[in-house]
PDB file of C-alpha atoms in Angstrom:
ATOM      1  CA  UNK A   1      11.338 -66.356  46.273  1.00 90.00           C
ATOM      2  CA  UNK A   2       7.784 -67.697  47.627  1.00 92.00           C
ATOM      3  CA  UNK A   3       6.213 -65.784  44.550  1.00 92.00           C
ATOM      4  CA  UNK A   4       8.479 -66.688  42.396  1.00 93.00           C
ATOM      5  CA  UNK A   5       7.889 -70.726  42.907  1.00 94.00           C
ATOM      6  CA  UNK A   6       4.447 -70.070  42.984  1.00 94.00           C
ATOM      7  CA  UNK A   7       4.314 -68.211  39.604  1.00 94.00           C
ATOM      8  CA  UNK A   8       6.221 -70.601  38.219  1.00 94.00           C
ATOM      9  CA  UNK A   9       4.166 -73.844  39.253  1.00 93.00           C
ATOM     10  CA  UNK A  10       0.939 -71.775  38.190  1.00 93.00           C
ATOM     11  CA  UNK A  11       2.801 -71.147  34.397  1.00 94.00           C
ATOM     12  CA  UNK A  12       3.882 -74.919  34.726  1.00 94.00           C
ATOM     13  CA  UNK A  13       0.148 -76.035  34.857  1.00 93.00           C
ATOM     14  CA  UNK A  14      -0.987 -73.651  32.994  1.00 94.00           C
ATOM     15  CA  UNK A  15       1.004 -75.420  30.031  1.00 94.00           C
ATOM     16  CA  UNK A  16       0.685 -78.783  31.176  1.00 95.00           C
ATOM     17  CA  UNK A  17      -2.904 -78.561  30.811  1.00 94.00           C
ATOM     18  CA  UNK A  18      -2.727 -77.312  27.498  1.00 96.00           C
ATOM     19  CA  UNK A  19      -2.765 -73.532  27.876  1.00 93.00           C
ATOM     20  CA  UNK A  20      -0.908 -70.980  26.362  1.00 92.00           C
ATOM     21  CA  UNK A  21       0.718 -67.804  28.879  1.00 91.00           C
ATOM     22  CA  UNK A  22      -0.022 -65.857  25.834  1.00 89.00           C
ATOM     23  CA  UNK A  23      -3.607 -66.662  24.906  1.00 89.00           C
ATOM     24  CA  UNK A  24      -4.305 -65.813  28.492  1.00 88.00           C
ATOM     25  CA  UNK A  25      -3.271 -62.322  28.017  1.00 87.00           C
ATOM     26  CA  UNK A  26       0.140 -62.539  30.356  1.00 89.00           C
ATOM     27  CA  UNK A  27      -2.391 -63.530  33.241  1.00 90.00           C
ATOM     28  CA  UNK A  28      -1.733 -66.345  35.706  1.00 92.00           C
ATOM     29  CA  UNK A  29      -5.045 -66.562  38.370  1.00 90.00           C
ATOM     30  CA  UNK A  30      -4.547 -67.363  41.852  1.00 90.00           C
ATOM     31  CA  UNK A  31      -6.132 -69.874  42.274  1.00 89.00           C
ATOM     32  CA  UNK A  32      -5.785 -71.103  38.528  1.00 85.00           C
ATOM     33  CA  UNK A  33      -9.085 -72.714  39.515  1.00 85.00           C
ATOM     34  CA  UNK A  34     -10.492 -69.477  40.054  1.00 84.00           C
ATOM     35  CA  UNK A  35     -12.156 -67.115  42.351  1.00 86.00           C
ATOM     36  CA  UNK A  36     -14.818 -68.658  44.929  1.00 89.00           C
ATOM     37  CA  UNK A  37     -18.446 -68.987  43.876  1.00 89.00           C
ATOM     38  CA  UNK A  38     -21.012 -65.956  45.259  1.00 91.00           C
ATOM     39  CA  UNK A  39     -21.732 -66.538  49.182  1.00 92.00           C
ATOM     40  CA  UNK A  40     -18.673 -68.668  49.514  1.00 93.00           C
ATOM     41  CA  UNK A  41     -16.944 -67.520  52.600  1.00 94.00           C
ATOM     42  CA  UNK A  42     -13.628 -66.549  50.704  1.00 92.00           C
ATOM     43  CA  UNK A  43     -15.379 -64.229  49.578  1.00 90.00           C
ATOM     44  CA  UNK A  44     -15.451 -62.011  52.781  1.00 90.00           C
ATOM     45  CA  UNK A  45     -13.168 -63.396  54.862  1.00 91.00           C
ATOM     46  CA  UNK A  46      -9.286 -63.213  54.801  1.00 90.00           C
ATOM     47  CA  UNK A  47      -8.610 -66.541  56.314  1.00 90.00           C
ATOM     48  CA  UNK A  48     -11.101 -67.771  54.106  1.00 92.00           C
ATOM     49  CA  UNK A  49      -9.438 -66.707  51.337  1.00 91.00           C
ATOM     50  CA  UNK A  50      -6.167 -67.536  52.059  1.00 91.00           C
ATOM     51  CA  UNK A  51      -7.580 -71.520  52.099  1.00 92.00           C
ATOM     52  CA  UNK A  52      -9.580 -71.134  49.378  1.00 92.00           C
ATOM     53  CA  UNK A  53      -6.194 -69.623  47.269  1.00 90.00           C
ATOM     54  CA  UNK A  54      -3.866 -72.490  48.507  1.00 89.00           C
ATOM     55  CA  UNK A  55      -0.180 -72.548  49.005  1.00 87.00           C
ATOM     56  CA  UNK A  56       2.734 -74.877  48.952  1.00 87.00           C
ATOM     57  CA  UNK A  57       3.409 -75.781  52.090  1.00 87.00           C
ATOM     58  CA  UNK A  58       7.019 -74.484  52.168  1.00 88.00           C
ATOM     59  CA  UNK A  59       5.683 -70.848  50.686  1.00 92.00           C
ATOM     60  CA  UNK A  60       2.140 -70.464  52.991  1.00 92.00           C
ATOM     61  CA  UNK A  61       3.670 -68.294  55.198  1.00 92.00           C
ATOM     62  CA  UNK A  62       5.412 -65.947  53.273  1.00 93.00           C
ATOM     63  CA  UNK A  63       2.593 -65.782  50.911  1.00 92.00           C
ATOM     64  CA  UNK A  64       0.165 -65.665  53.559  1.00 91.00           C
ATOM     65  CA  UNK A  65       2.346 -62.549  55.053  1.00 93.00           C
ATOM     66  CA  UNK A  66       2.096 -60.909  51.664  1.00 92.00           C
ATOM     67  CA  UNK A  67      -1.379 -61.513  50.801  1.00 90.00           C
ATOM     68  CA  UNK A  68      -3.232 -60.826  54.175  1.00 90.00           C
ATOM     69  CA  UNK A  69      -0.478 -58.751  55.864  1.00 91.00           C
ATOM     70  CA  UNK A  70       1.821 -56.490  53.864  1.00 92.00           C
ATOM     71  CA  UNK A  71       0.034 -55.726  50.888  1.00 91.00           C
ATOM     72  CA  UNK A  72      -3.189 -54.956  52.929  1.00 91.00           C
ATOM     73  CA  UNK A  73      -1.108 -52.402  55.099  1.00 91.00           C
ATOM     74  CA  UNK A  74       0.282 -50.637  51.658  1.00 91.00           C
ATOM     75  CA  UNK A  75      -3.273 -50.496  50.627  1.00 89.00           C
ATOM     76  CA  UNK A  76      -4.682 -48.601  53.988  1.00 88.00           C
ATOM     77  CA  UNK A  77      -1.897 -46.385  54.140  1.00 88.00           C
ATOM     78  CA  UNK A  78      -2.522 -45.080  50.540  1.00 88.00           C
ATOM     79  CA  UNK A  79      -6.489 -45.058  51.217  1.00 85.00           C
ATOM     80  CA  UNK A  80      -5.525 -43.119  54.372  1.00 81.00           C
ATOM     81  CA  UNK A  81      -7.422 -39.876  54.180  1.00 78.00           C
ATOM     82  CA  UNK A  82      -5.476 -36.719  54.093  1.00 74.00           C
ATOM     83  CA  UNK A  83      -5.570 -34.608  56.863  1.00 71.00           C
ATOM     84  CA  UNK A  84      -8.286 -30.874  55.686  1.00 66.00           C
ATOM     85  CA  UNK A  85      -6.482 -27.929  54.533  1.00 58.00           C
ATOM     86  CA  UNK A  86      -9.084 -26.132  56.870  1.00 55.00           C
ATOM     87  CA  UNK A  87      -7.205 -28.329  59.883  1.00 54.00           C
ATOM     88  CA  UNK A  88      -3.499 -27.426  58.479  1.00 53.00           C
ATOM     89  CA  UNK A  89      -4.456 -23.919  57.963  1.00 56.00           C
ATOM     90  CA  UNK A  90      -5.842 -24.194  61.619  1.00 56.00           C
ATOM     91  CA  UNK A  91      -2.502 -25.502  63.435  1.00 55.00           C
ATOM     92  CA  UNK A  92      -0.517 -22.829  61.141  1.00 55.00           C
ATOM     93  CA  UNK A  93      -2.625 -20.274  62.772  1.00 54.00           C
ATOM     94  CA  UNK A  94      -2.585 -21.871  66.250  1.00 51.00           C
ATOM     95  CA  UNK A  95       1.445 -21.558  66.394  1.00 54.00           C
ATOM     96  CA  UNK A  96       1.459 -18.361  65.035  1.00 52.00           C
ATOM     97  CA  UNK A  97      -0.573 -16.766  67.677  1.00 49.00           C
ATOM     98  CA  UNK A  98      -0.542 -17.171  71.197  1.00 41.00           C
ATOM     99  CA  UNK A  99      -3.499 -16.327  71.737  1.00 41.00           C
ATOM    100  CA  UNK A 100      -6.626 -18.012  73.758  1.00 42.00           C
ATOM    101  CA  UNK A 101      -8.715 -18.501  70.496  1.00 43.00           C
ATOM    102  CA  UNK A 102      -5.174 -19.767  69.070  1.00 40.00           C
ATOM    103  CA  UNK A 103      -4.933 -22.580  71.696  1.00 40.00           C
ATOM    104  CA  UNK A 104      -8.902 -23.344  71.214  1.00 46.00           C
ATOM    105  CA  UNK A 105      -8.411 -23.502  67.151  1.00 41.00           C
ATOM    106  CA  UNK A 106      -5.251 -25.878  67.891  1.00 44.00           C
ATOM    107  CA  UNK A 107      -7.194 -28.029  70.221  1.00 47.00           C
ATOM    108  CA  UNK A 108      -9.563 -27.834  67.099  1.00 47.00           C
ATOM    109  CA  UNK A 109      -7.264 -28.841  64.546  1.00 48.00           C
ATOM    110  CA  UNK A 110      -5.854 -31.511  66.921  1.00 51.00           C
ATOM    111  CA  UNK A 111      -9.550 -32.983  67.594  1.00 50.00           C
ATOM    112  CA  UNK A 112      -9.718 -32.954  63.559  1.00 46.00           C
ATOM    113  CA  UNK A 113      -6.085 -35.154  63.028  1.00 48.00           C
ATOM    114  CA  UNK A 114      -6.533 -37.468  65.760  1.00 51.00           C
ATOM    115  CA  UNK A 115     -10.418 -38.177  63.875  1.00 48.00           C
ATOM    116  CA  UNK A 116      -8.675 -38.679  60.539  1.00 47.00           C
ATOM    117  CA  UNK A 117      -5.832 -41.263  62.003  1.00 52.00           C
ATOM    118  CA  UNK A 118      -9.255 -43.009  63.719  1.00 53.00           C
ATOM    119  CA  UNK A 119     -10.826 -43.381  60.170  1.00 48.00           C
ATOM    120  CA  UNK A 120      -7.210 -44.441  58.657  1.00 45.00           C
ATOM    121  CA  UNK A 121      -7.119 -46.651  61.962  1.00 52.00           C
ATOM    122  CA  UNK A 122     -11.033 -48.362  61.247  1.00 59.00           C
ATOM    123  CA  UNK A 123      -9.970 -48.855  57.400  1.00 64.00           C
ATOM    124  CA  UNK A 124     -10.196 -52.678  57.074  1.00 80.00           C
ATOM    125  CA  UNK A 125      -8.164 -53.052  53.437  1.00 85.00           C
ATOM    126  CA  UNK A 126      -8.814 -57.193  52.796  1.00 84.00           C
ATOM    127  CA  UNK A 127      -7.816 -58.505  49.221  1.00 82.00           C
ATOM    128  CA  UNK A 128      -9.955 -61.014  47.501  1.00 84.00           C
ATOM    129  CA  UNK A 129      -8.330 -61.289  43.992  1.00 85.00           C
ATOM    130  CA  UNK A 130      -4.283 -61.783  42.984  1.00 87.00           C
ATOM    131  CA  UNK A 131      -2.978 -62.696  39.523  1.00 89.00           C
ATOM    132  CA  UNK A 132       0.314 -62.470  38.595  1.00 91.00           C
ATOM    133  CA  UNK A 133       1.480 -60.441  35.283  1.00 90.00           C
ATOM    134  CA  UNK A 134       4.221 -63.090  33.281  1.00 89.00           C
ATOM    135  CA  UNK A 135       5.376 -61.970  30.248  1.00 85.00           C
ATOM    136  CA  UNK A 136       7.025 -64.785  28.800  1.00 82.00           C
ATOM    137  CA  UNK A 137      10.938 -64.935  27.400  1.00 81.00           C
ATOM    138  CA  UNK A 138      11.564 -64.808  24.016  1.00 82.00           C
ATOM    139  CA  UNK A 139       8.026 -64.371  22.717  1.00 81.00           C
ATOM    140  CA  UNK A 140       6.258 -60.836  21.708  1.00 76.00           C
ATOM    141  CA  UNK A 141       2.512 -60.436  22.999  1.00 72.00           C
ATOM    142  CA  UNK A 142       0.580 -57.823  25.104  1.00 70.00           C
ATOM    143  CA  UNK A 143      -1.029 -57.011  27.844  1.00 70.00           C
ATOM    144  CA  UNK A 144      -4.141 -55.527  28.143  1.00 69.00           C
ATOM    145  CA  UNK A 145      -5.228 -53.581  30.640  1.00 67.00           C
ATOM    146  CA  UNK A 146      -8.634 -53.667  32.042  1.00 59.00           C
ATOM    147  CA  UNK A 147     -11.147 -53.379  34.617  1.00 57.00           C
ATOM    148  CA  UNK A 148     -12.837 -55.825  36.411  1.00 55.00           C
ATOM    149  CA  UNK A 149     -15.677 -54.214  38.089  1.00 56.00           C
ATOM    150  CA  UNK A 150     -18.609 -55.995  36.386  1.00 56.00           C
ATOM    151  CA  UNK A 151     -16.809 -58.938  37.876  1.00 56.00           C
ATOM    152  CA  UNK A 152     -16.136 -58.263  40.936  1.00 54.00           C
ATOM    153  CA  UNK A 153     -18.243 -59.512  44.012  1.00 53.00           C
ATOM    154  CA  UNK A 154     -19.939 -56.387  45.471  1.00 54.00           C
ATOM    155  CA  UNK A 155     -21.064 -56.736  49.100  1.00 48.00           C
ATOM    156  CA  UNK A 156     -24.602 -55.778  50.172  1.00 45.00           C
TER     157      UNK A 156
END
């Protein structure tokens, strides 16, 4: 519901101050004022950027959940890196022999998983840009697709 009221009040001033949903390619900006300038602290930092995006009251926690919390988390777990096929092929081998140099190669291949949850673990996954998608009712018009990486702040 939080996004909801907060897509509509962006649409809402979007077309009291003139603007047309479909002139801006389906694309509502959070904020509609825009992203921070370059070195402004929103930039790099989550709380940061939660002030700098503003909330209703009655929504900021919800959308701060959302924002800082949940859709972080999807983000790390799909950047998680996958565990080798050397390191699967390695614990296949391990359990089917019982060997000495079968309990070294599993103490390998556990070495090798516990490492990759450690780099899923250190992955930091912040978001510094929303917008939400609106097509509106009744009226035809696309939306384009496109990338933003010329625009995007890159960190040095």
């Amino acid at each position: 519901a939080a996004l909801r009221r907060e897509s509509d009040a962006l649409q809402a001033a979007l077309e009291e101050a003139g603007g047309d949903l479909l002139e801006e390619q389906c694309v509502l900006e959070v904020p509609a004022s825009g992203p921070p300038p370059e070195g402004h602290p929103a930039r790099v930092d989550p709380a940061a950027y939660f002030a700098h995006r503003g909330a209703a009251a009655a929504d900021a926690a919800p959308l701060r959940h959302i924002a800082l919390e949940a859709l972080p988390a999807l983000a790390a777990e799909a950047l998680r890196p996958a565990p080798c096929a050397a390191a699967a092929d390695d614990a296949a081998t391990a359990e089917a022999d019982a060997t000495a140099a079968a309990t070294e190669t599993a103490a390998v291949s556990a070495t090798a998983a516990a490492a990759a949850d450690d780099t899923a673990a250190e992955l930091a996954v912040c978001l510094f840009n929303e917008h939400y998608v609106v097509k509106p009712a009744g009226r035809g018009g696309g939306f384009a697709w496109h990338t933003d990486g010329a625009l995007q702040h890159e960190a040095g």
